[in-house]
Coordinates of C-alpha atoms and ligand atoms in Angstrom, one line a residue:
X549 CA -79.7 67.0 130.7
X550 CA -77.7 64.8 128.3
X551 CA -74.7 64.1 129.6
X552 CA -72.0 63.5 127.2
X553 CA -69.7 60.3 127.0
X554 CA -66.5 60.5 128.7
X555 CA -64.2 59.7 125.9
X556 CA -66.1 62.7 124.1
X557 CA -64.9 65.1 126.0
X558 CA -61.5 63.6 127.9
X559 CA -59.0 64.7 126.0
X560 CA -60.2 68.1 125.1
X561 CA -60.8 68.9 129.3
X562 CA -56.9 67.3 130.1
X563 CA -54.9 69.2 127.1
X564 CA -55.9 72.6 128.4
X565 CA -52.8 74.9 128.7
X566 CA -52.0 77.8 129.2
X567 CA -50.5 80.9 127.3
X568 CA -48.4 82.7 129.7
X569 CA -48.7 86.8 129.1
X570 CA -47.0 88.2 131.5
X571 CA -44.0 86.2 132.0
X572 CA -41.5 84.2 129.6
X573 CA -41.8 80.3 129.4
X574 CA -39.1 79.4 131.0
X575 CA -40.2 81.6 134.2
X576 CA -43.5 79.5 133.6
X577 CA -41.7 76.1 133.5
X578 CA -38.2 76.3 134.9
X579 CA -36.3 73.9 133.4
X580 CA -34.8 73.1 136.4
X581 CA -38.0 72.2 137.8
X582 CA -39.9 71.3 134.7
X583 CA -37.9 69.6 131.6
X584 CA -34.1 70.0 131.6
X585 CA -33.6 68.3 128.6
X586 CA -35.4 70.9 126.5
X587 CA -38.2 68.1 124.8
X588 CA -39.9 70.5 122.3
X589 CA -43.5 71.0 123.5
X590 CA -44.6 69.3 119.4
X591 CA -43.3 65.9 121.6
X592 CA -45.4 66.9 124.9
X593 CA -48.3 67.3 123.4
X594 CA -48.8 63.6 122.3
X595 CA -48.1 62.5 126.0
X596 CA -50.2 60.0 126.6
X597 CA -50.8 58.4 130.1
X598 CA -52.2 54.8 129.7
X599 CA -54.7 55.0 132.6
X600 CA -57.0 57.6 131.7
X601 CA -59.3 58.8 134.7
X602 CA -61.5 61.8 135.4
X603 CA -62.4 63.8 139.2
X604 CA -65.9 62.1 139.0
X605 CA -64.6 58.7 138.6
X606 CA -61.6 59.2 140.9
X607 CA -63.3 60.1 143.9
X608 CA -66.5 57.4 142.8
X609 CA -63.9 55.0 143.2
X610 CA -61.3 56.1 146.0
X611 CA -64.3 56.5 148.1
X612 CA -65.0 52.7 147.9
X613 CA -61.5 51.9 148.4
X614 CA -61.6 53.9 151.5
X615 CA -64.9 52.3 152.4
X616 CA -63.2 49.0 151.6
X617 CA -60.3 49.2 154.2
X618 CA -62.2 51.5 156.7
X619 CA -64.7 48.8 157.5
X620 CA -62.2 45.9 157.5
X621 CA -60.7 48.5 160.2
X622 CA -64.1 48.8 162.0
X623 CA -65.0 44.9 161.7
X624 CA -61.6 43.5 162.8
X625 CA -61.0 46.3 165.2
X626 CA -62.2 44.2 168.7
X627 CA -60.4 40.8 166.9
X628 CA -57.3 42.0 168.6
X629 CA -55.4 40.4 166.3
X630 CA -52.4 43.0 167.2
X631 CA -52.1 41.8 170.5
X632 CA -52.1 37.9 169.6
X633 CA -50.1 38.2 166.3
X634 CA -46.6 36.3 166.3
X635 CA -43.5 38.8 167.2
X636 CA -42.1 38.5 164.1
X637 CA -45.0 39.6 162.3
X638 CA -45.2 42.9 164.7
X639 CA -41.9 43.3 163.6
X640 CA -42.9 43.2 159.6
X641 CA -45.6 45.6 160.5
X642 CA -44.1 48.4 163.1
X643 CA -40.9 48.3 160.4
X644 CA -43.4 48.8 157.4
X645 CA -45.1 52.0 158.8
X646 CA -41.9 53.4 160.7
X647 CA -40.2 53.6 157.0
X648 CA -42.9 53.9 154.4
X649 CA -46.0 55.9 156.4
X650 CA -43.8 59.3 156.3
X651 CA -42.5 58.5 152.6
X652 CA -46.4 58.6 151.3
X653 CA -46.5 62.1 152.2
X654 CA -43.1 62.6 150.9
X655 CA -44.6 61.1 147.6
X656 CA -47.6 63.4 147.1
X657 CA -44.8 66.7 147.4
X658 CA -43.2 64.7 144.3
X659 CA -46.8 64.0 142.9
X660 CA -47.4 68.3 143.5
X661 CA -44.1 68.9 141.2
X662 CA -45.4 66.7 138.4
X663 CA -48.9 68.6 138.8
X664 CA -47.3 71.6 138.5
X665 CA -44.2 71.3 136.2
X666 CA -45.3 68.8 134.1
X667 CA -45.3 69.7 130.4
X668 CA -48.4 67.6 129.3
X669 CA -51.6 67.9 130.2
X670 CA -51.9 64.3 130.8
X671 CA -48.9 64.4 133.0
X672 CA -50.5 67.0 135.2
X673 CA -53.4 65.2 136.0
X674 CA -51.7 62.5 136.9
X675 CA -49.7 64.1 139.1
X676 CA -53.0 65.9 140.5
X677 CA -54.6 62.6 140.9
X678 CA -51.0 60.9 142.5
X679 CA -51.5 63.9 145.2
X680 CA -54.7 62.5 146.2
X681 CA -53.5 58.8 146.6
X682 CA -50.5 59.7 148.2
X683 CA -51.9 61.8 151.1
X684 CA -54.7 58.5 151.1
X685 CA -51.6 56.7 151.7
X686 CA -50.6 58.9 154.5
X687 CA -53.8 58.7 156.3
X688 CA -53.8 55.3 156.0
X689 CA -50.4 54.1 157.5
X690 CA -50.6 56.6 160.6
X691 CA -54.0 55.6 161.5
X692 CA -53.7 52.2 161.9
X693 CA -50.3 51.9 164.0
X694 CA -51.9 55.0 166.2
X695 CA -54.9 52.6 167.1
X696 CA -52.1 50.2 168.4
X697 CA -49.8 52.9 170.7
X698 CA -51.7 51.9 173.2
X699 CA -50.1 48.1 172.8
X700 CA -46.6 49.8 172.9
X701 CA -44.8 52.4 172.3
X702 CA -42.9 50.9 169.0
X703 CA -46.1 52.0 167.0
X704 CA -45.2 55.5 167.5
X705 CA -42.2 55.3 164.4
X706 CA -44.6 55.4 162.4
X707 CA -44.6 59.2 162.8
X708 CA -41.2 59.8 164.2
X709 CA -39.0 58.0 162.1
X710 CA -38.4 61.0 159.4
X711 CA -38.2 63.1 162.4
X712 CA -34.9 61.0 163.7
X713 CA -31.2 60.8 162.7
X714 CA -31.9 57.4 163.4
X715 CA -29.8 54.9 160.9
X716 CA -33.5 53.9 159.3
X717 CA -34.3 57.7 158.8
X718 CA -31.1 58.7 157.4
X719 CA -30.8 56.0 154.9
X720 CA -34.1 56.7 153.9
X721 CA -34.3 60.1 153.9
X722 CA -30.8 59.9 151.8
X723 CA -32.4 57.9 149.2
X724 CA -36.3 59.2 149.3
X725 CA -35.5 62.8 148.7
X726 CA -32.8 62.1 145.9
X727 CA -35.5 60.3 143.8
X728 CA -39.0 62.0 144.9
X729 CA -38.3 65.8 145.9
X730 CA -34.7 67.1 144.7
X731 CA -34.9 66.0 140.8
X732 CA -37.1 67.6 138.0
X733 CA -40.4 66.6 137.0
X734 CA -39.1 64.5 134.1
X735 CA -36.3 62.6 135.7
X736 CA -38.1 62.1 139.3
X737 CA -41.1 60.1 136.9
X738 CA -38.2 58.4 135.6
X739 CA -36.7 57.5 139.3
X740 CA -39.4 57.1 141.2
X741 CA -42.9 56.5 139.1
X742 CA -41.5 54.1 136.2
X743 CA -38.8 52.0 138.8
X744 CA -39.5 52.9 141.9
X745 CA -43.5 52.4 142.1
X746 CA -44.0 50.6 139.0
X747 CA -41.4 47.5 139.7
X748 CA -40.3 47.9 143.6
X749 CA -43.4 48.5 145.7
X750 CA -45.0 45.5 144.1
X751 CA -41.8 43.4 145.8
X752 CA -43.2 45.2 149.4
X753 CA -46.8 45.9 149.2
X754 CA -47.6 42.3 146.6
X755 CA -45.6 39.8 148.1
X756 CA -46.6 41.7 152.0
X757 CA -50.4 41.6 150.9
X758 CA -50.1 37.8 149.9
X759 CA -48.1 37.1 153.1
X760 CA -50.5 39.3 155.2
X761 CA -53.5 37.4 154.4
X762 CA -51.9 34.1 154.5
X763 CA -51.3 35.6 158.1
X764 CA -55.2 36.2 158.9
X765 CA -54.3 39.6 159.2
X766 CA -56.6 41.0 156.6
X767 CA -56.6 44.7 158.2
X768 CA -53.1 44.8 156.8
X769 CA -53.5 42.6 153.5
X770 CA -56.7 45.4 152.8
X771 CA -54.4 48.6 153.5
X772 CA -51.6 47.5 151.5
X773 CA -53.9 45.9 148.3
X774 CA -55.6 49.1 148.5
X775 CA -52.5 51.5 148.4
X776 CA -51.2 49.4 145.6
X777 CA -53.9 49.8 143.2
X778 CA -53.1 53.7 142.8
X779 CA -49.6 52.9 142.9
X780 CA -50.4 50.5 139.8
X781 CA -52.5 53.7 138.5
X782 CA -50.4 56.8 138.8
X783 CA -47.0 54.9 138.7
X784 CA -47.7 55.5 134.9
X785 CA -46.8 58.5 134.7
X786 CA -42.8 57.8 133.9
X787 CA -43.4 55.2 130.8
X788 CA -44.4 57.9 128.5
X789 CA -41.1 60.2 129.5
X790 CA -38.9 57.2 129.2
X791 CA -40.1 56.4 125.7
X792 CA -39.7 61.0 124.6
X793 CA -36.0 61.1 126.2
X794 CA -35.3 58.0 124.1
X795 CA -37.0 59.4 121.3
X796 CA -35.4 63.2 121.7
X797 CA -31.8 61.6 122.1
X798 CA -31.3 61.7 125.4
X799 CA -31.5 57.9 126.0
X800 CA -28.1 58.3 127.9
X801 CA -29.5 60.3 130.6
X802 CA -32.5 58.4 130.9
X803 CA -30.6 55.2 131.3
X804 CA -28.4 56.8 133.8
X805 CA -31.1 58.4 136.1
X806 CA -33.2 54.7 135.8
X807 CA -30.4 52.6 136.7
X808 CA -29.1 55.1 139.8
X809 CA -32.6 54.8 141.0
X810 CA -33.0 50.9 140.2
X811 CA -29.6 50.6 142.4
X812 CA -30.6 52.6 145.2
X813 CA -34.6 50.8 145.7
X814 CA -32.7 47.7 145.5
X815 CA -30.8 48.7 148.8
X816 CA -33.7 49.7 150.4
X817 CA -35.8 46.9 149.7
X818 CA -33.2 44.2 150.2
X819 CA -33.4 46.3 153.7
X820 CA -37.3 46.8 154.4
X821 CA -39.0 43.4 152.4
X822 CA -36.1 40.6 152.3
X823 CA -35.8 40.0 156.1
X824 CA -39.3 40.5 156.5
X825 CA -40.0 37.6 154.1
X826 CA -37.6 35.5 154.3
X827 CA -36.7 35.8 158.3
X828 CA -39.8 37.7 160.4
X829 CA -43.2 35.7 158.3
X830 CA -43.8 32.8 160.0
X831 CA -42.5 29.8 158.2
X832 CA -45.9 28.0 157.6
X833 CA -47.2 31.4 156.0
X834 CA -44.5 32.4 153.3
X835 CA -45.8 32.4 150.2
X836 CA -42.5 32.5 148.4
X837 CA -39.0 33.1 148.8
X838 CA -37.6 37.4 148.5
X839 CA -35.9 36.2 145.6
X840 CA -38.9 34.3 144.0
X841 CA -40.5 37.8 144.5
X842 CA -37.5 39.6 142.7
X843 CA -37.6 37.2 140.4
X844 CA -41.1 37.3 139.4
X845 CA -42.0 41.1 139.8
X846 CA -38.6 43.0 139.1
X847 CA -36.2 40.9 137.2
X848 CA -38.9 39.7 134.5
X849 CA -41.1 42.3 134.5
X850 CA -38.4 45.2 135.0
X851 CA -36.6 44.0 132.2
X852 CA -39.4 43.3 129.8
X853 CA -40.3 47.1 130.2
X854 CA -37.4 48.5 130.1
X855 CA -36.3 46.7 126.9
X856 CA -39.6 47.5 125.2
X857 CA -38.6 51.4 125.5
X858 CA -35.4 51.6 124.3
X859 CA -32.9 51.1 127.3
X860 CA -30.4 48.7 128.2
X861 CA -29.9 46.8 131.3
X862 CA -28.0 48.1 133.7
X863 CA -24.2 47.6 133.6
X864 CA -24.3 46.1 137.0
X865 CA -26.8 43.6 136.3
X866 CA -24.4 40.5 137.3
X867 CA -23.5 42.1 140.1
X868 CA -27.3 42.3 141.3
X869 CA -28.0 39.2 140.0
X870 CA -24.9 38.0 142.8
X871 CA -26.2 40.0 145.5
X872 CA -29.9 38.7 145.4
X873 CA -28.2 35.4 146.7
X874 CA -27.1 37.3 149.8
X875 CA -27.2 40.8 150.6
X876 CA -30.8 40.6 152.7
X877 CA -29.0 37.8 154.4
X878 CA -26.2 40.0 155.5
X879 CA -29.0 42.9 156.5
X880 CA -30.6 40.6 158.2
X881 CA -27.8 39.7 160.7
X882 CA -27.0 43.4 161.0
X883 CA -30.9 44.2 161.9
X884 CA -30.8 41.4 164.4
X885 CA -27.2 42.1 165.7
X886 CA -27.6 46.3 166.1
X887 CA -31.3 45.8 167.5
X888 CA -31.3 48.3 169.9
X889 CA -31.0 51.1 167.2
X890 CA -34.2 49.7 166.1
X891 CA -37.6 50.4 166.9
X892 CA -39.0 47.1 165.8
X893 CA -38.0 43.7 167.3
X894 CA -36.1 41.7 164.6
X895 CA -36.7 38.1 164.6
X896 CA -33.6 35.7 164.0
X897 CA -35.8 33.1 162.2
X898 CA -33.2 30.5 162.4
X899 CA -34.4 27.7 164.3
X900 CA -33.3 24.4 162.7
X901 CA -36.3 24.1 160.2
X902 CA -36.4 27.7 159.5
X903 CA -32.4 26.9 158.3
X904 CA -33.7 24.2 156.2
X905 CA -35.8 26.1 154.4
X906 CA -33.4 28.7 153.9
X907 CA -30.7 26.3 152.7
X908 CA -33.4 25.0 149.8
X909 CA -34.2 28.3 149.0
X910 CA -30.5 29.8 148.9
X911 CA -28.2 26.9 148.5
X912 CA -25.0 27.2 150.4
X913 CA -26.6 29.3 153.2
X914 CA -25.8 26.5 156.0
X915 CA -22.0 26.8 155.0
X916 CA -22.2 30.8 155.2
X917 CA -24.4 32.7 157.1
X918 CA -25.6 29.3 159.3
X919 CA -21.9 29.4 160.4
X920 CA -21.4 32.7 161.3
X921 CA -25.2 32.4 163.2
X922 CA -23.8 29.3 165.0
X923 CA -21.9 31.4 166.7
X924 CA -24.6 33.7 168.1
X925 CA -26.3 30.2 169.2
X926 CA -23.5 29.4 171.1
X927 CA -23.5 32.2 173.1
X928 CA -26.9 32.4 173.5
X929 CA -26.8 28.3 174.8
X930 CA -24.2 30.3 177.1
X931 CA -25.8 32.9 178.3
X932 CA -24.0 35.1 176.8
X933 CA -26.1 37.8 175.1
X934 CA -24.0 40.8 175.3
X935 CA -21.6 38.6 173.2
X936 CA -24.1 38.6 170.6
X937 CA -24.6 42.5 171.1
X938 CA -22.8 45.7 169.2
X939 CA -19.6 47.0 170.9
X940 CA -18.7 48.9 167.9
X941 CA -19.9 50.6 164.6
X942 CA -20.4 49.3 161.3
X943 CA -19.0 50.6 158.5
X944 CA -21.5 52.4 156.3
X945 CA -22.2 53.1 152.1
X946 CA -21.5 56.9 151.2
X947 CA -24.8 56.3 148.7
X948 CA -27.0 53.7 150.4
X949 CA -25.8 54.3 154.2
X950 CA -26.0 50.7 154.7
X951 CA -23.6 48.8 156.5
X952 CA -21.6 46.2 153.9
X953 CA -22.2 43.1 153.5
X954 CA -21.0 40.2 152.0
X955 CA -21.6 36.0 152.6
X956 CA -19.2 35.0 155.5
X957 CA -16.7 32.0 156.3
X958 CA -15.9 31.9 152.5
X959 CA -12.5 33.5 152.5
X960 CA -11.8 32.5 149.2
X961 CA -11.3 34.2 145.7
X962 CA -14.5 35.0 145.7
X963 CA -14.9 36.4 149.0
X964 CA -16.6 39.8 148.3
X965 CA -16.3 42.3 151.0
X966 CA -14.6 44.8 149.6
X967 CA -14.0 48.9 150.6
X968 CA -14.7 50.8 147.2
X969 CA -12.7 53.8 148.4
X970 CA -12.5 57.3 146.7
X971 CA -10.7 61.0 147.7
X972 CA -12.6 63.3 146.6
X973 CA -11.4 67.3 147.7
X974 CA -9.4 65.8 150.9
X975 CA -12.1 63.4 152.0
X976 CA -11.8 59.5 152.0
X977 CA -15.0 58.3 150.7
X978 CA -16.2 54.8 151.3
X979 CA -18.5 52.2 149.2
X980 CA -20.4 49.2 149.6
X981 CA -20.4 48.0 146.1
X982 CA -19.3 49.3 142.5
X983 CA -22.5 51.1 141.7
X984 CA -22.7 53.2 144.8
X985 CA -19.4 54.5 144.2
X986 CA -20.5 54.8 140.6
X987 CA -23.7 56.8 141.2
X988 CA -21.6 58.9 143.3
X989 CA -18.8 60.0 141.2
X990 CA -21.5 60.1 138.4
X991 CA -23.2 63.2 140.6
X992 CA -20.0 64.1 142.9
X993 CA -21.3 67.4 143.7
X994 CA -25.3 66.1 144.3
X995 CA -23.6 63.5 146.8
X996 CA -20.3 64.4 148.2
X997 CA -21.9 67.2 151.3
X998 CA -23.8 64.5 153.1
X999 CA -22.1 62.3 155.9
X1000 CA -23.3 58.8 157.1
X1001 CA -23.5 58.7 160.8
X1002 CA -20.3 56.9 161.0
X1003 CA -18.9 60.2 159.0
X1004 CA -20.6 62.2 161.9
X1005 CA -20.2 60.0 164.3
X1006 CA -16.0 60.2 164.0
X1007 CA -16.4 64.1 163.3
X1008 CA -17.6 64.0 167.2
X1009 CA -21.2 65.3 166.5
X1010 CA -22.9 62.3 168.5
X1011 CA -21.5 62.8 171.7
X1012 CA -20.7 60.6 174.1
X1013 CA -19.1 58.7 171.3
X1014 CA -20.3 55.5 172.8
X1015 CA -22.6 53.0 171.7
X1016 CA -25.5 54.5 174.0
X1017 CA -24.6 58.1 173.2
X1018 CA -25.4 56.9 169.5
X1019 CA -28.3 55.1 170.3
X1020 CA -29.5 58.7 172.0
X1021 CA -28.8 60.6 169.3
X1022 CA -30.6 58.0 166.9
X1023 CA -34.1 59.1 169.2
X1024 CA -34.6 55.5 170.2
X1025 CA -36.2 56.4 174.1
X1026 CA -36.8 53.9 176.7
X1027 CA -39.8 51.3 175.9
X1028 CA -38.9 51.4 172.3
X1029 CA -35.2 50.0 171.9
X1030 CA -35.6 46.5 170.0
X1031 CA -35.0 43.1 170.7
X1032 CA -35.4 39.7 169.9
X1033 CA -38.5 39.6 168.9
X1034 CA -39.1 35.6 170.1
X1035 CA -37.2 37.0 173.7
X1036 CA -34.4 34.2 172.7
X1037 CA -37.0 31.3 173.4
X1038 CA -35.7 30.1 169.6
X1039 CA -32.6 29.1 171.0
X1040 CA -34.3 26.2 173.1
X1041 CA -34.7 24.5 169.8
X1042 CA -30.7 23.7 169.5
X1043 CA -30.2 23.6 173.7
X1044 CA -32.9 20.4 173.0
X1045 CA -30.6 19.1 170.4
X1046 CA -27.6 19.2 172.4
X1047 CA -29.4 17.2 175.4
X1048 CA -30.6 14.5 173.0
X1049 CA -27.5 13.6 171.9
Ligands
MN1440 MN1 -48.1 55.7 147.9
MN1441 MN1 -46.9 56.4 144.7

């Protein structure tokens, strides 16, 4: 039988729609759900996705991807590279599954909207086919920690996380469901296809697959190379709706809902990918600094893409531009400071030649955050690790839930930490930077029910309102609370110093 040519028949297949009888088009496509911003259906029919794919093709080549990685999996599985893997490298992967594995699955729900409420055709398959990847994704990132439970009990985050009021879970949860699940189909392709999986995975799953296989650990370098090709694919999905909203007026709101989600996937990332690349890869493995990798796949590419449609930068762009010098820094120290609400083991990464590296990469870092981790050496040469442990709370971001940060022992004019307060219907609201509190009073009543666990924390919901009544209530059990991940043998390094001189 003569089969036709796919590009004789594509279009015609994926611009099926329906004529609703028996109930109204708006019961058919809520705008709530669907389109909001009333784009006339003359302007979704020439949606055009740029990568083009049919069922017969998909599944031809998701099956070989899933060949790809599962017998990597099978080949490397008695290398036991797991058990003889540097700590810090554990820690890169056990914080990687705890906070993404969960948020794949979270993904395809978002994917199921856009399969459902998207306007176009061409939208709705690629939302059908973002369903498939994303549960992919799922499968992927719980089977491989599960394989290493029986290691420790760490691996098991990978599940639980999302299942936690654990710091981690809340943050990400906070941010996650804004972007992926709560929106409709037109702004969550905005949020979360076109900046969230288009520019920011590439920082974690590029710069992690370079890093991994630098590593030797090619089970993880596969998974992640092989999640980030559909990620690459169904990402696409957003350009074409960024390009309509500017075309149908509404470049406002597009610009707003892009630069509220650019904001808030910085602040996860600077959380999940700048320590692990700057502070947990081994030195002699990194491939490039975190802020190479911003520079090379979000400044120059977001940017370029963004300015090609229509939209501005966003108005805080100096201000990101600052923080990139620091604010994974900061993290960093908090991560390695509150480890026992972990479920990783942070690595400090700050022996002397790891500092040198550090200072050429982020000039000024020896006079700033070396200082304040001289300290933590000092009571470590002491023996004095409950000096270097939490005895209090941080304060935390209304929007991001992250503790705030800013470069230390520079009390100067341009010393930046700094409480962005608002009161808001008797409530003292608190704010890391500018464009959390502006993404808040931008959406006041989207925001303004949630509470940070410091907010429930002081309204007496954790209870014993001590440090390990909080650490209970964050679900970290016995066996899992981290630690250094190098069990302080780092410090030697400067106790060797001291004895030479
Ligand atoms: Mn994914
Ligand atoms: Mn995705």
């Amino acid at each position: 039988m003569a089969e036709l040519e796919r590009t004789e028949w594509y279009d015609l297949a994926r611009t099926t729609s329906w004529t609703p009888k028996y109930v109204k088009e708006e019961e058919f496509f809520p705008p709530e759900m669907s389109d909001p911003y009333g784009m006339p259906q003359e302007v979704w029919d020439t949606y055009d996705e740029p990568y083009k794919t049919t069922y017969r093709d998909y599944v031809r080549v998701q099956r070989d991807k899933d060949i790809g990685v599962y017998s990597v999996r099978a080949a490397l599985g008695r290398s036991h590279f797991v058990e003889k893997a540097p700590r810090g490298w554990l820690s890169i992967l056990k914080s990687h599954y705890g906070i993404i594995a969960s948020v794949e699955f979270t993904a395809a729900i978002y994917n199921c909207r856009n399969a459902r409420f998207g306007r176009a055709g061409g939208m709705r398959n690629t939302g059908t086919f973002g369903i498939l990847d994303e549960i992919r994704h799922g499968q992927l990132e719980f089977i491989f920690p599960h394989e290493y439970l029986k290691n420790d009990r760490q691996w098991d985050w990978a599940v639980k996380t999302y299942h936690t009021d654990n710091w981690t879970a809340i943050a990400g949860r906070h941010f996650i469901e804004d972007v992926m699940v709560t929106r409709d189909a037109v702004s969550s392709t905005l949020m979360n296809g076109f900046c969230l999986e288009t520019g920011y995975t590439n920082v974690q799953f590029i710069s992690m697959a370079a890093d991994a296989a630098k590593m030797g650990d090619y089970t993880f370098s596969n998974v992640v190379t092989s999640i980030q090709t559909d990620e690459a694919r169904h990402a696409q999905i957003g350009a074409p709706n960024v390009r309509f909203l500017v075309e149908t007026g509404h470049k406002d709101e597009a610009q707003y809902v892009l630069d509220n989600a650019f904001w808030r996937s910085w602040k996860l990332f600077l959380t999940l990918t700048g320590p692990a690349i700057d502070y947990f890869t081994p030195l002699e493995k990194r491939e490039k600094s975190f802020k190479e990798f911003m520079e090379e796949w979000i400044i120059a590419q977001y940017r370029r893409q963004i300015d090609d449609m229509g939209i501005d930068e966003p108005w805080y762009w100096d201000i990101f531009l600052d923080e990139l010098n620091y604010a994974h820094h900061g993290l960093h120290m908090g991560l390695w400071r509150y480890r026992p609400t972990l479920f990783w083991d942070p690595k400090a990464g700050v022996t002397p030649p790891e500092r040198e590296w550090l200072e050429e990469k982020y000039p000024g870092w020896n006079d700033t955050f070396g200082k304040s981790w001289d300290v933590v050496i000092e009571n470590l040469k002491n023996g004095e690790v409950e000096k270097t442990l939490p005895l209090t709370l941080p304060m935390l971001c209304n929007i991001c839930q992250l503790p705030f940060v800013a470069p230390p022992n520079r009390k100067t004019k341009d010393f930046k930490l700094h409480d962005h307060t608002l009161e808001h219907n008797g409530r003292l609201y608190h704010f890391c930077s500018k464009p959390c509190k502006w993404i808040f009073e931008t959406e006041t009543d989207r925001y303004q029910e949630h509470k940070t666990l410091i907010d429930r924390f002081l309204a007496g919901e954790i209870q014993p309102m001590t440090i390990p009544g909080v650490l209970a209530y964050m679900g970290v059990a016995p066996g899992e609370m981290g630690d250094d991940a190098d069990k302080y043998t780092w410090v030697d390094a400067y106790r060797d110093v001291k004895a030479a001189q």
